[in-house]
Amino acid sequence: MAERISLTVNGTARELDVEPRRLLVEAIREDLGLTGTHVGCDTSQCGSCTVMVDGRTAKSCTMLAVQADGSDVLTIEGLASGGKLHPMQESFWEEHGLQCGFCTPGVVLSAVGLLRDDPAPDERAIRAGIEGNLCRCTGYHNIVKAVQSAARKLAAAPADKGR
Ligand code: FES
Ligand code: FES
C-alpha cells in the first residue's frame, strides 16, 4: 500500500504517494520528472544517482523514498540559482570536465559536497572525494581540474559557498 511522504525538492515542497519499496531515485526520476539524476548500474557502484539529502551526498538508488520522508533533497536541477550556474557547474564547463555527461550530475553533486567539507582539497583528496562516482570517458584529469577551479572560485566568492 502506498504511503504519503513529504519532501522539499530543490526548494519546493512536494508530496508523493509511494510504495514502501520505491527507491528514492525512482521517485525523483519517475514521480517528479527530474531526469538529471541518472541510473548507471544496479549494484550501487556508479554514483550517477548522487543527490544531496539534508546537505549530505547520497546515492539515491541506495535509499528508499520513504527513508527520505521529511528531508530536503537537492538534485542537479536545483543547483543553479537565479539563472546562474553554480561555480562547480561553471568550472566543469570551462575545464572540459565531461565528455558524454552521463556521470556528470552525480560527480558535480559529490564535488559540491566535498568542498562543503573541505574547501581546499589537494588532488589526492579530490580523487578520494569522488571515488564513489565512476566516469567512463574523461580519465578524471579534467574533473580534478574543474573541482580545483571551483574551489578557487568559492574561496574568492564566499556568497556562493552555501549554494
Ligand atoms: S545508479 Fe549506480 S550507484 Fe546508483
Ligand atoms: S563523461 Fe561520460 S561517463 Fe563521465
PDB file of C-alpha atoms and ligand atoms in Angstrom:
ATOM      1  CA  MET A   1       0.000   0.000   0.000  1.00  0.00           C
ATOM      2  CA  ALA A   2       1.290   3.447  -0.914  1.00  0.00           C
ATOM      3  CA  GLU A   3       2.470   5.815   1.791  1.00  0.00           C
ATOM      4  CA  ARG A   4       2.305   9.605   1.633  1.00  0.00           C
ATOM      5  CA  ILE A   5       5.707  11.271   2.026  1.00  0.00           C
ATOM      6  CA  SER A   6       6.682  14.932   2.129  1.00  0.00           C
ATOM      7  CA  LEU A   7       9.923  16.196   0.668  1.00  0.00           C
ATOM      8  CA  THR A   8      11.423  19.557  -0.091  1.00  0.00           C
ATOM      9  CA  VAL A   9      12.944  19.118  -3.529  1.00  0.00           C
ATOM     10  CA  ASN A  10      15.134  21.890  -4.883  1.00  0.00           C
ATOM     11  CA  GLY A  11      13.438  24.294  -2.512  1.00  0.00           C
ATOM     12  CA  THR A  12       9.855  23.289  -3.339  1.00  0.00           C
ATOM     13  CA  ALA A  13       7.598  21.300  -1.006  1.00  0.00           C
ATOM     14  CA  ARG A  14       6.348  18.107  -2.657  1.00  0.00           C
ATOM     15  CA  GLU A  15       4.048  15.330  -1.520  1.00  0.00           C
ATOM     16  CA  LEU A  16       4.166  11.896  -3.064  1.00  0.00           C
ATOM     17  CA  ASP A  17       2.353   8.608  -2.641  1.00  0.00           C
ATOM     18  CA  VAL A  18       4.967   5.875  -2.904  1.00  0.00           C
ATOM     19  CA  GLU A  19       5.104   2.144  -2.416  1.00  0.00           C
ATOM     20  CA  PRO A  20       7.334   1.264   0.569  1.00  0.00           C
ATOM     21  CA  ARG A  21       9.773  -0.483  -1.807  1.00  0.00           C
ATOM     22  CA  ARG A  22      10.124   2.520  -4.163  1.00  0.00           C
ATOM     23  CA  LEU A  23      13.679   3.788  -4.422  1.00  0.00           C
ATOM     24  CA  LEU A  24      14.400   7.464  -3.951  1.00  0.00           C
ATOM     25  CA  VAL A  25      15.929   7.615  -7.431  1.00  0.00           C
ATOM     26  CA  GLU A  26      12.709   6.214  -8.923  1.00  0.00           C
ATOM     27  CA  ALA A  27      10.640   8.807  -7.080  1.00  0.00           C
ATOM     28  CA  ILE A  28      12.965  11.580  -8.278  1.00  0.00           C
ATOM     29  CA  ARG A  29      13.049  10.482 -11.909  1.00  0.00           C
ATOM     30  CA  GLU A  30       9.653   8.940 -12.475  1.00  0.00           C
ATOM     31  CA  ASP A  31       7.340  10.653  -9.991  1.00  0.00           C
ATOM     32  CA  LEU A  32       8.933  14.098 -10.019  1.00  0.00           C
ATOM     33  CA  GLY A  33      10.256  14.005 -13.597  1.00  0.00           C
ATOM     34  CA  LEU A  34      13.721  15.165 -12.561  1.00  0.00           C
ATOM     35  CA  THR A  35      15.693  13.067 -15.012  1.00  0.00           C
ATOM     36  CA  GLY A  36      19.024  14.812 -14.479  1.00  0.00           C
ATOM     37  CA  THR A  37      19.596  12.217 -11.773  1.00  0.00           C
ATOM     38  CA  HIS A  38      20.791   9.160 -13.663  1.00  0.00           C
ATOM     39  CA  VAL A  39      20.846   5.410 -13.116  1.00  0.00           C
ATOM     40  CA  GLY A  40      24.021   3.806 -14.378  1.00  0.00           C
ATOM     41  CA  CYS A  41      24.146   0.489 -12.545  1.00  0.00           C
ATOM     42  CA  ASP A  42      22.172  -1.867 -10.370  1.00  0.00           C
ATOM     43  CA  THR A  43      24.975  -2.532  -7.918  1.00  0.00           C
ATOM     44  CA  SER A  44      25.237   0.843  -6.097  1.00  0.00           C
ATOM     45  CA  GLN A  45      28.682   1.462  -7.564  1.00  0.00           C
ATOM     46  CA  CYS A  46      28.491   4.112 -10.283  1.00  0.00           C
ATOM     47  CA  GLY A  47      27.336   7.212  -8.383  1.00  0.00           C
ATOM     48  CA  SER A  48      25.291   8.533 -11.322  1.00  0.00           C
ATOM     49  CA  CYS A  49      22.284   8.753  -8.993  1.00  0.00           C
ATOM     50  CA  THR A  50      24.019  11.006  -6.440  1.00  0.00           C
ATOM     51  CA  VAL A  51      21.848  13.719  -4.890  1.00  0.00           C
ATOM     52  CA  MET A  52      22.007  15.628  -1.615  1.00  0.00           C
ATOM     53  CA  VAL A  53      19.722  14.652   1.217  1.00  0.00           C
ATOM     54  CA  ASP A  54      19.726  17.141   4.080  1.00  0.00           C
ATOM     55  CA  GLY A  55      23.004  18.578   2.829  1.00  0.00           C
ATOM     56  CA  ARG A  56      24.861  15.259   2.570  1.00  0.00           C
ATOM     57  CA  THR A  57      25.540  13.423  -0.659  1.00  0.00           C
ATOM     58  CA  ALA A  58      23.681  10.161  -1.056  1.00  0.00           C
ATOM     59  CA  LYS A  59      23.337   7.561  -3.783  1.00  0.00           C
ATOM     60  CA  SER A  60      19.607   7.762  -4.357  1.00  0.00           C
ATOM     61  CA  CYS A  61      19.478   4.177  -5.628  1.00  0.00           C
ATOM     62  CA  THR A  62      20.521   3.008  -2.169  1.00  0.00           C
ATOM     63  CA  MET A  63      17.700   4.765  -0.304  1.00  0.00           C
ATOM     64  CA  LEU A  64      14.016   4.072  -0.177  1.00  0.00           C
ATOM     65  CA  ALA A  65      11.850   7.080  -0.902  1.00  0.00           C
ATOM     66  CA  VAL A  66      10.122   6.600   2.466  1.00  0.00           C
ATOM     67  CA  GLN A  67      13.508   6.950   4.175  1.00  0.00           C
ATOM     68  CA  ALA A  68      13.746  10.465   2.764  1.00  0.00           C
ATOM     69  CA  ASP A  69      10.355  11.493   4.187  1.00  0.00           C
ATOM     70  CA  GLY A  70      10.693  14.977   5.696  1.00  0.00           C
ATOM     71  CA  SER A  71      14.067  15.588   4.071  1.00  0.00           C
ATOM     72  CA  ASP A  72      15.480  18.343   1.965  1.00  0.00           C
ATOM     73  CA  VAL A  73      16.586  16.901  -1.383  1.00  0.00           C
ATOM     74  CA  LEU A  74      18.822  18.706  -3.853  1.00  0.00           C
ATOM     75  CA  THR A  75      19.187  17.365  -7.374  1.00  0.00           C
ATOM     76  CA  ILE A  76      21.267  18.701 -10.215  1.00  0.00           C
ATOM     77  CA  GLU A  77      18.243  20.674 -11.458  1.00  0.00           C
ATOM     78  CA  GLY A  78      18.301  22.732  -8.253  1.00  0.00           C
ATOM     79  CA  LEU A  79      21.970  23.648  -8.210  1.00  0.00           C
ATOM     80  CA  ALA A  80      21.896  26.665 -10.492  1.00  0.00           C
ATOM     81  CA  SER A  81      20.394  29.738  -8.902  1.00  0.00           C
ATOM     82  CA  GLY A  82      18.714  32.772 -10.464  1.00  0.00           C
ATOM     83  CA  GLY A  83      19.664  31.605 -13.948  1.00  0.00           C
ATOM     84  CA  LYS A  84      23.336  31.401 -12.961  1.00  0.00           C
ATOM     85  CA  LEU A  85      25.236  28.137 -12.932  1.00  0.00           C
ATOM     86  CA  HIS A  86      26.744  27.027  -9.648  1.00  0.00           C
ATOM     87  CA  PRO A  87      30.517  27.646  -9.669  1.00  0.00           C
ATOM     88  CA  MET A  88      31.036  23.869  -9.824  1.00  0.00           C
ATOM     89  CA  GLN A  89      28.898  23.578 -12.956  1.00  0.00           C
ATOM     90  CA  GLU A  90      30.664  26.578 -14.487  1.00  0.00           C
ATOM     91  CA  SER A  91      34.062  25.041 -13.778  1.00  0.00           C
ATOM     92  CA  PHE A  92      33.105  21.690 -15.330  1.00  0.00           C
ATOM     93  CA  TRP A  93      32.100  23.652 -18.437  1.00  0.00           C
ATOM     94  CA  GLU A  94      35.290  25.716 -18.538  1.00  0.00           C
ATOM     95  CA  GLU A  95      37.707  22.863 -17.750  1.00  0.00           C
ATOM     96  CA  HIS A  96      36.010  20.303 -20.008  1.00  0.00           C
ATOM     97  CA  GLY A  97      35.281  18.103 -17.023  1.00  0.00           C
ATOM     98  CA  LEU A  98      32.866  15.970 -19.003  1.00  0.00           C
ATOM     99  CA  GLN A  99      32.527  14.167 -22.278  1.00  0.00           C
ATOM    100  CA  CYS A 100      29.291  12.183 -22.660  1.00  0.00           C
ATOM    101  CA  GLY A 101      27.938  13.806 -19.495  1.00  0.00           C
ATOM    102  CA  PHE A 102      26.184  10.738 -18.146  1.00  0.00           C
ATOM    103  CA  CYS A 103      28.124  10.689 -14.887  1.00  0.00           C
ATOM    104  CA  THR A 104      28.281  14.474 -14.589  1.00  0.00           C
ATOM    105  CA  PRO A 105      25.243  15.324 -12.423  1.00  0.00           C
ATOM    106  CA  GLY A 106      26.406  12.839  -9.812  1.00  0.00           C
ATOM    107  CA  VAL A 107      30.041  13.900  -9.971  1.00  0.00           C
ATOM    108  CA  VAL A 108      29.113  17.573  -9.682  1.00  0.00           C
ATOM    109  CA  LEU A 109      26.984  16.976  -6.596  1.00  0.00           C
ATOM    110  CA  SER A 110      29.676  14.817  -4.991  1.00  0.00           C
ATOM    111  CA  ALA A 111      32.204  17.567  -5.682  1.00  0.00           C
ATOM    112  CA  VAL A 112      29.925  20.211  -4.174  1.00  0.00           C
ATOM    113  CA  GLY A 113      29.606  18.029  -1.077  1.00  0.00           C
ATOM    114  CA  LEU A 114      33.364  17.549  -0.958  1.00  0.00           C
ATOM    115  CA  LEU A 115      34.030  21.303  -0.978  1.00  0.00           C
ATOM    116  CA  ARG A 116      31.485  21.866   1.779  1.00  0.00           C
ATOM    117  CA  ASP A 117      33.534  19.526   3.984  1.00  0.00           C
ATOM    118  CA  ASP A 118      36.966  20.532   2.688  1.00  0.00           C
ATOM    119  CA  PRO A 119      37.053  23.910   0.893  1.00  0.00           C
ATOM    120  CA  ALA A 120      40.641  23.495  -0.327  1.00  0.00           C
ATOM    121  CA  PRO A 121      41.261  19.820  -1.091  1.00  0.00           C
ATOM    122  CA  ASP A 122      44.500  18.716  -2.723  1.00  0.00           C
ATOM    123  CA  GLU A 123      44.418  16.424  -5.761  1.00  0.00           C
ATOM    124  CA  ARG A 124      44.501  13.277  -3.667  1.00  0.00           C
ATOM    125  CA  ALA A 125      41.577  14.481  -1.538  1.00  0.00           C
ATOM    126  CA  ILE A 126      39.597  15.369  -4.664  1.00  0.00           C
ATOM    127  CA  ARG A 127      40.177  11.925  -6.158  1.00  0.00           C
ATOM    128  CA  ALA A 128      39.189  10.317  -2.848  1.00  0.00           C
ATOM    129  CA  GLY A 129      36.135  12.579  -2.582  1.00  0.00           C
ATOM    130  CA  ILE A 130      34.749  11.480  -5.938  1.00  0.00           C
ATOM    131  CA  GLU A 131      35.838   7.847  -5.796  1.00  0.00           C
ATOM    132  CA  GLY A 132      32.204   6.778  -5.466  1.00  0.00           C
ATOM    133  CA  ASN A 133      31.481   8.227  -8.897  1.00  0.00           C
ATOM    134  CA  LEU A 134      32.591   6.301 -11.947  1.00  0.00           C
ATOM    135  CA  CYS A 135      33.328   8.049 -15.235  1.00  0.00           C
ATOM    136  CA  ARG A 136      33.945   6.011 -18.374  1.00  0.00           C
ATOM    137  CA  CYS A 137      35.071   8.918 -20.532  1.00  0.00           C
ATOM    138  CA  THR A 138      37.298  11.552 -19.001  1.00  0.00           C
ATOM    139  CA  GLY A 139      40.070   9.714 -17.174  1.00  0.00           C
ATOM    140  CA  TYR A 140      39.205  12.083 -14.281  1.00  0.00           C
ATOM    141  CA  HIS A 141      42.019  14.538 -15.065  1.00  0.00           C
ATOM    142  CA  ASN A 142      39.762  17.391 -16.155  1.00  0.00           C
ATOM    143  CA  ILE A 143      37.271  16.578 -13.413  1.00  0.00           C
ATOM    144  CA  VAL A 144      40.032  17.198 -10.873  1.00  0.00           C
ATOM    145  CA  LYS A 145      40.934  20.464 -12.625  1.00  0.00           C
ATOM    146  CA  ALA A 146      37.281  21.526 -12.543  1.00  0.00           C
ATOM    147  CA  VAL A 147      36.986  20.858  -8.811  1.00  0.00           C
ATOM    148  CA  GLN A 148      40.212  22.782  -8.157  1.00  0.00           C
ATOM    149  CA  SER A 149      38.870  25.691 -10.214  1.00  0.00           C
ATOM    150  CA  ALA A 150      35.548  25.655  -8.347  1.00  0.00           C
ATOM    151  CA  ALA A 151      37.392  25.625  -5.021  1.00  0.00           C
ATOM    152  CA  ARG A 152      39.285  28.774  -6.054  1.00  0.00           C
ATOM    153  CA  LYS A 153      36.073  30.466  -7.174  1.00  0.00           C
ATOM    154  CA  LEU A 154      34.238  29.621  -3.977  1.00  0.00           C
ATOM    155  CA  ALA A 155      37.157  30.847  -1.874  1.00  0.00           C
ATOM    156  CA  ALA A 156      37.011  34.147  -3.735  1.00  0.00           C
ATOM    157  CA  ALA A 157      33.200  34.460  -3.558  1.00  0.00           C
ATOM    158  CA  PRO A 158      32.050  33.333  -0.109  1.00  0.00           C
ATOM    159  CA  ALA A 159      28.440  34.281  -1.001  1.00  0.00           C
ATOM    160  CA  ASP A 160      28.320  31.240  -3.299  1.00  0.00           C
ATOM    161  CA  LYS A 161      29.504  28.874  -0.555  1.00  0.00           C
ATOM    162  CA  GLY A 162      26.052  27.959   0.691  1.00  0.00           C
ATOM    163  CA  ARG A 163      24.819  27.108  -2.781  1.00  0.00           C
TER     164      ARG A 163
HETATM  165  S1  FES B   1      22.666   4.024 -10.080  1.00  0.00           S
HETATM  166 FE1  FES B   1      24.719   3.370  -9.856  1.00  0.00          FE
HETATM  167  S2  FES B   1      25.187   3.874  -7.761  1.00  0.00           S
HETATM  168 FE2  FES B   1      23.122   4.455  -8.002  1.00  0.00          FE
HETATM  169  S1  FES B   2      31.641  11.957 -19.012  1.00  0.00           S
HETATM  170 FE1  FES B   2      30.947  10.072 -19.857  1.00  0.00          FE
HETATM  171  S2  FES B   2      30.798   8.784 -18.103  1.00  0.00           S
HETATM  172 FE2  FES B   2      31.718  10.587 -17.336  1.00  0.00          FE
END
